Coordinates of C-alpha atoms in Angstrom, one line a residue:
X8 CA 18.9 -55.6 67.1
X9 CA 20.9 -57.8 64.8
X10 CA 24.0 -56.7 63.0
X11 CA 24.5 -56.0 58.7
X12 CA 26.5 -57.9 56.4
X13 CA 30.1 -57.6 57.1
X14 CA 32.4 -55.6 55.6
X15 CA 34.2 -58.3 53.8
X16 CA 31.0 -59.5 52.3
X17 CA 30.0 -56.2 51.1
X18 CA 33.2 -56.6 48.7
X19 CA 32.5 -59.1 47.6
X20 CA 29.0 -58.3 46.8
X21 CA 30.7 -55.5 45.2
X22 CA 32.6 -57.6 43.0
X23 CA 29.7 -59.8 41.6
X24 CA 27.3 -56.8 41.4
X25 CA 29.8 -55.3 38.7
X26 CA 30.0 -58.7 36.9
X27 CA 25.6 -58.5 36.8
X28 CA 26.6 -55.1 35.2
X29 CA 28.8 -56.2 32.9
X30 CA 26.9 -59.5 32.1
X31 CA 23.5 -58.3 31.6
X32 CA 24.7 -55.1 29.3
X33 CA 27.0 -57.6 27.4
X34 CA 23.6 -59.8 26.8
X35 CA 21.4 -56.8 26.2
X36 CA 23.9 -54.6 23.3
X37 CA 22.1 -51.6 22.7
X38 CA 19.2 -51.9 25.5
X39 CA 18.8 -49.0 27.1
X40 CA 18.4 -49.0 30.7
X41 CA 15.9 -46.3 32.6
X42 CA 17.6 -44.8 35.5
X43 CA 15.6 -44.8 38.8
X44 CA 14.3 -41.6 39.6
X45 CA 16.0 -40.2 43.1
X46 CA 13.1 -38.1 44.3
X47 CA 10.4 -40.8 43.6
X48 CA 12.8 -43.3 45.5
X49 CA 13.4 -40.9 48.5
X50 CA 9.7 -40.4 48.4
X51 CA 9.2 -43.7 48.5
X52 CA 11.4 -45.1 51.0
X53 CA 10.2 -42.2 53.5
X54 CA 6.8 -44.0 52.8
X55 CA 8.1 -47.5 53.8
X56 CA 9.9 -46.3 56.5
X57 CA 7.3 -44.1 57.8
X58 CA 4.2 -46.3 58.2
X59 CA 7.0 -49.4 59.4
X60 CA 8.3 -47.0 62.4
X61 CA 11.9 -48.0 61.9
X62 CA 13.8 -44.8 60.5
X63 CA 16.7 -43.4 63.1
X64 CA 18.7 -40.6 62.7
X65 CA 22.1 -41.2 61.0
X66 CA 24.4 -39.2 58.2
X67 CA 25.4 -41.5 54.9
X68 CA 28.6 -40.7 53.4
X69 CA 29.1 -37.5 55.2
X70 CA 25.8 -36.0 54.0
X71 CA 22.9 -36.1 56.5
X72 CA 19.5 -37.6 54.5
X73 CA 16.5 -37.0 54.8
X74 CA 15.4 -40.7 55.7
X75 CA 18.2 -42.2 57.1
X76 CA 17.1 -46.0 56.1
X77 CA 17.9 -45.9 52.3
X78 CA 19.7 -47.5 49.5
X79 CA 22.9 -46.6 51.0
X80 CA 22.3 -48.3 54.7
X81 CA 20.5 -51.2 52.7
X82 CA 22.0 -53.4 55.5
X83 CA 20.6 -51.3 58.3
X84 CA 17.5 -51.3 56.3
X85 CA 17.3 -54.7 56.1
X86 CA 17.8 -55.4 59.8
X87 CA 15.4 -53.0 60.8
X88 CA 13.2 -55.2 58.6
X89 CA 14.0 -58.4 60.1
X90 CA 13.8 -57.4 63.4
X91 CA 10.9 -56.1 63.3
X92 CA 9.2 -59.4 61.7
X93 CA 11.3 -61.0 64.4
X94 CA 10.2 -59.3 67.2
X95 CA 6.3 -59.0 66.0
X96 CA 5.8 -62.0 64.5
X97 CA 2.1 -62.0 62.4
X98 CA 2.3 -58.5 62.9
X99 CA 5.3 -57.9 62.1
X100 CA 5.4 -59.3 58.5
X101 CA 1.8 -57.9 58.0
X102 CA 2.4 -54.5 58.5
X103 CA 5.7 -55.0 56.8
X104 CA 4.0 -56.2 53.7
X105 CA 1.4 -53.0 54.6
X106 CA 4.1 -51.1 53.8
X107 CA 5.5 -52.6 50.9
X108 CA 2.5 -52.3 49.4
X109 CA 2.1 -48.5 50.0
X110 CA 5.9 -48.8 48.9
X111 CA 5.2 -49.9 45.7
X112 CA 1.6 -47.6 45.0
X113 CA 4.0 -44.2 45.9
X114 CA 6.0 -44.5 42.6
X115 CA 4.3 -43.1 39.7
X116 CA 4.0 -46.3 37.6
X117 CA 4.9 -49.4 37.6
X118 CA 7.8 -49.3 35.9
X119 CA 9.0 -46.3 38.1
X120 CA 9.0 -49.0 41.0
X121 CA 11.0 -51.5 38.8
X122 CA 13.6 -49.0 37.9
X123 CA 14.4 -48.2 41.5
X124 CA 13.7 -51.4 43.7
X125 CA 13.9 -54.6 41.5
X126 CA 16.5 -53.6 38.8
X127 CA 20.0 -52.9 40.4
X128 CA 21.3 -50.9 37.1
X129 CA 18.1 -48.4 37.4
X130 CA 20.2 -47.6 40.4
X131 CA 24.0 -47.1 38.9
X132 CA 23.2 -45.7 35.7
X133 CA 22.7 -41.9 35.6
X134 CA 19.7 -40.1 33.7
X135 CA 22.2 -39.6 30.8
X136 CA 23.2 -43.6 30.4
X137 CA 26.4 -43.4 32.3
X138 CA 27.2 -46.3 35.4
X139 CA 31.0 -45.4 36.1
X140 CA 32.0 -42.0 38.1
X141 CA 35.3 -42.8 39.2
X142 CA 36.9 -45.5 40.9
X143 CA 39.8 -46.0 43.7
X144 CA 42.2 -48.4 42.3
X145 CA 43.7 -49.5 45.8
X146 CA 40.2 -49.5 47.7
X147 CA 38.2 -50.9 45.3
X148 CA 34.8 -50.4 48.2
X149 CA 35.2 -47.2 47.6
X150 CA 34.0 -47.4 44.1
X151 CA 31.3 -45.5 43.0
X152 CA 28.7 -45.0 40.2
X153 CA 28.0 -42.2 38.4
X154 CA 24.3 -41.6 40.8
X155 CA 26.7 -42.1 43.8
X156 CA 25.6 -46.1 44.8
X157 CA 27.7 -48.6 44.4
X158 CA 26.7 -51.6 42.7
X159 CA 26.7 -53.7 45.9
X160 CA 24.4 -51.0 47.6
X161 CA 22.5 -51.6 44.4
X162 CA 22.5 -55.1 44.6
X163 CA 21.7 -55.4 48.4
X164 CA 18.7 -53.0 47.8
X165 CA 17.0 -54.5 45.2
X166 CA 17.2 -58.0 46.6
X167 CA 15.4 -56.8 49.6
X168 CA 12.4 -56.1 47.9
X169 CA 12.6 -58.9 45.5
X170 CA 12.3 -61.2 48.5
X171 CA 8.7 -59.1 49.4
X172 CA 7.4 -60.2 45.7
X173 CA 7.7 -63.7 47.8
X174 CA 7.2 -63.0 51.6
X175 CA 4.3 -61.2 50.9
X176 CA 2.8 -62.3 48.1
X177 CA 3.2 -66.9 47.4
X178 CA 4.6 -66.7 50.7
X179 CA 2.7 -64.7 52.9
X180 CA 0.4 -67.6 53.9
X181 CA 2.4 -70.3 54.7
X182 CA 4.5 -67.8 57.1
X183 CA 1.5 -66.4 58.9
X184 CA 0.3 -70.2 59.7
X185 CA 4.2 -70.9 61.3
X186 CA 4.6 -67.2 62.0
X187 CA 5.5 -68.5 66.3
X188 CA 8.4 -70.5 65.0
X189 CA 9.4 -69.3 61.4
X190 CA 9.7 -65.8 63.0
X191 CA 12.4 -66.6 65.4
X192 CA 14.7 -67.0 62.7
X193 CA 15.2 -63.4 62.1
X194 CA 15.7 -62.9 66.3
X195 CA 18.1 -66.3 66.6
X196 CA 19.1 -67.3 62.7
X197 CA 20.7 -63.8 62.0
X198 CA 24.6 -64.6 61.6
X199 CA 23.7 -67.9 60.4
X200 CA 22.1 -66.1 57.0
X201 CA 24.7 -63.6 56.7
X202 CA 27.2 -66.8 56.9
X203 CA 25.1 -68.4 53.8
X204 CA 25.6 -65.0 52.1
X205 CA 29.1 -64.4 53.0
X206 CA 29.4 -67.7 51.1
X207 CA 27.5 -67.0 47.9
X208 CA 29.1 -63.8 48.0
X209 CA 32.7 -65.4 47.9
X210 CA 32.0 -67.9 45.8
X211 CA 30.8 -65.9 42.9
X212 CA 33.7 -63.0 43.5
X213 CA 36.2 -65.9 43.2
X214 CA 34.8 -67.7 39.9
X215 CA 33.4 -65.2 37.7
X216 CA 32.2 -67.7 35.3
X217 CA 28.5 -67.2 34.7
X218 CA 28.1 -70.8 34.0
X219 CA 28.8 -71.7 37.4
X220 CA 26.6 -68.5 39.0
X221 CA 23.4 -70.8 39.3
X222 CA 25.6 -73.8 41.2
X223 CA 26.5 -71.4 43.7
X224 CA 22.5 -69.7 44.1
X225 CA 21.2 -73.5 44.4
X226 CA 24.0 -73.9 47.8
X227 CA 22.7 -70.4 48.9
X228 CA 19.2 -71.0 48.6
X229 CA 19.9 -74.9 50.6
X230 CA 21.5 -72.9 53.2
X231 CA 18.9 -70.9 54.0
X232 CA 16.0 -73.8 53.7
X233 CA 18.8 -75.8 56.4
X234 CA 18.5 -72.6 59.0
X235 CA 15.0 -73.0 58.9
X236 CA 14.6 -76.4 58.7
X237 CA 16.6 -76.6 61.9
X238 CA 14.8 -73.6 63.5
X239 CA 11.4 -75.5 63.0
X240 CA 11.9 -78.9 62.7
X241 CA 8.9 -81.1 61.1
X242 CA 7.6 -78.2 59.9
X243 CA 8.7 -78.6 56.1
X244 CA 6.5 -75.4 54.9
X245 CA 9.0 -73.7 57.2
X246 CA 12.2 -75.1 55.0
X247 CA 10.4 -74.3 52.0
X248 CA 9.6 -70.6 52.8
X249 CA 13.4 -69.8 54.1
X250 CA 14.7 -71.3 51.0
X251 CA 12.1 -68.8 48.6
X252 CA 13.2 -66.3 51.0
X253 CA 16.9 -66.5 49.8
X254 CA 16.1 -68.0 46.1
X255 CA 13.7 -65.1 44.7
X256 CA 16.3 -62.5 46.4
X257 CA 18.9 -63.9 44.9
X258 CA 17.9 -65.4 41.5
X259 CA 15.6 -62.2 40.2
X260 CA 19.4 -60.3 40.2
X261 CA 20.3 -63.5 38.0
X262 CA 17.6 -64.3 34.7
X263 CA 19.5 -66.9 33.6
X264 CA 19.3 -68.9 36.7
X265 CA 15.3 -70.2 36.4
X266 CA 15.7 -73.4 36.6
X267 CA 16.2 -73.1 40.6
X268 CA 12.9 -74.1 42.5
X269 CA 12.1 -74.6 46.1
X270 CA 10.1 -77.4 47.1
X271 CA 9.0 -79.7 50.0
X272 CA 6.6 -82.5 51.2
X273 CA 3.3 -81.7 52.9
X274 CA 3.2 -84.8 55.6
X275 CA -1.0 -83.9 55.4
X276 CA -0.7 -85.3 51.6
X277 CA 1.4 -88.2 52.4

């Protein structure tokens, strides 16, 4: 099975997670954010992992969990994932999307869902409005929030399930038609998408202006429409669907950046 993000990218993923803080409350004075309710999300996750089959038996931060594939192993979370569409191909990413649907159903509303798996604050802030706990000055990874995930566990979480608005939903078709090549991305492409989001990752944690954050999404979401592009070539839906994959992610974590689109040219049409 493939490996997680490095170590060096989750801090810097840690470092432009706390400027989305920062940014979005500085753009929002006075909105309240809802905090994402912990026993809905356990609940929910055991649900995911459950019907997907993918859950192992490893402690978190000293404690053991109850599901061991959570927020705070989003990384081995997302491999799992991966693999697993890797490995099965069609039904792979259909049962995935099976159980992202039952995923989304387990929370209580709506807005429950979008608290905990779409919203990366809903994660840091507390019940009682409060995001900082305490922070190590020297190790600045081990910073944590006051619900006890960081903001690049956060982060990492909520784009995973961002990209499933797209896989399975605008997505979902033109994947299942290219399913024997577009698959083998996730077996063979693996440390070539963690090199695109090293990348992003760095480039945001170095330049902190938000002006620039959307420059450094489009190069993100080019990278990932290049690995596929190469993985399949002539097959542009391919291109397209690796560079949604990264771009809706990504770019839900960023509102101001929606002027980033994805396209391609279908030879049939030419």
């Amino acid at each position: 099975m493939r490996q997680g993000v490095s170590a060096d990218t989750c801090k810097t993923m840690l470092a432009f997670a706390l400027l989305l803080v920062i940014e979005v409350a500085a753009q929002n004075p006075g909105q309240p954010f809802t905090a994402c309710d912990s026993e809905q999300l356990q609940r929910c996750q055991g649900v995911f992992n459950d019907y997907l089959q993918i859950d192992g038996n490893i402690k978190v931060l000293r404690h053991s969990l109850p599901r061991s594939l959570n927020v705070l192993t989003y990384d081995k979370l997302r491999a799992a994932i991966e693999y697993k569409i890797g490995s099965e191909q069609e039904s792979g990413m259909m049962k995935t999307c099976d159980g992202f649907k039952y995923y989304k159903t387990c929370y209580n509303s709506r807005n429950d869902y979008a608290n905990c798996a779409n919203n990366p604050l809903g994660l840091i802030i507390d019940q009682n409005g409060n995001a900082e706990k305490y922070r190590n000055q020297v190790k600045v990874f081990n910073y944590r929030t006051a619900t006890g995930i960081s903001p690049a566990a956060a982060f990492g979480y909520t784009k995973i399930f961002n990209q499933f608005d797209f896989s399975c939903g605008a997505g979902y078709g033109e994947f299942m038609n290219n399913a024997d090549c577009a698959s083998t991305v996730f077996l063979n492409g693996v440390s070539d998408m963690r090199k695109c989001d090293d990348n992003l990752a760095q480039s945001i944690s170095k330049d902190s202006n938000p002006v620039n954050t959307c420059a450094y999404i489009e190069v993100a979401k080019e990278c990932y429409m290049t690995i596929f592009s190469k993985s399949c070539p002539g097959r542009n839906e391919v291109a397209w669907w690796g560079c949604n994959y990264e771009r809706v992610g990504t770019q839900t974590n960023y509102p101001q950046c929606d002027q980033i689109f994805c396209t391609y040219t279908d030879p049939g049409r030419r």
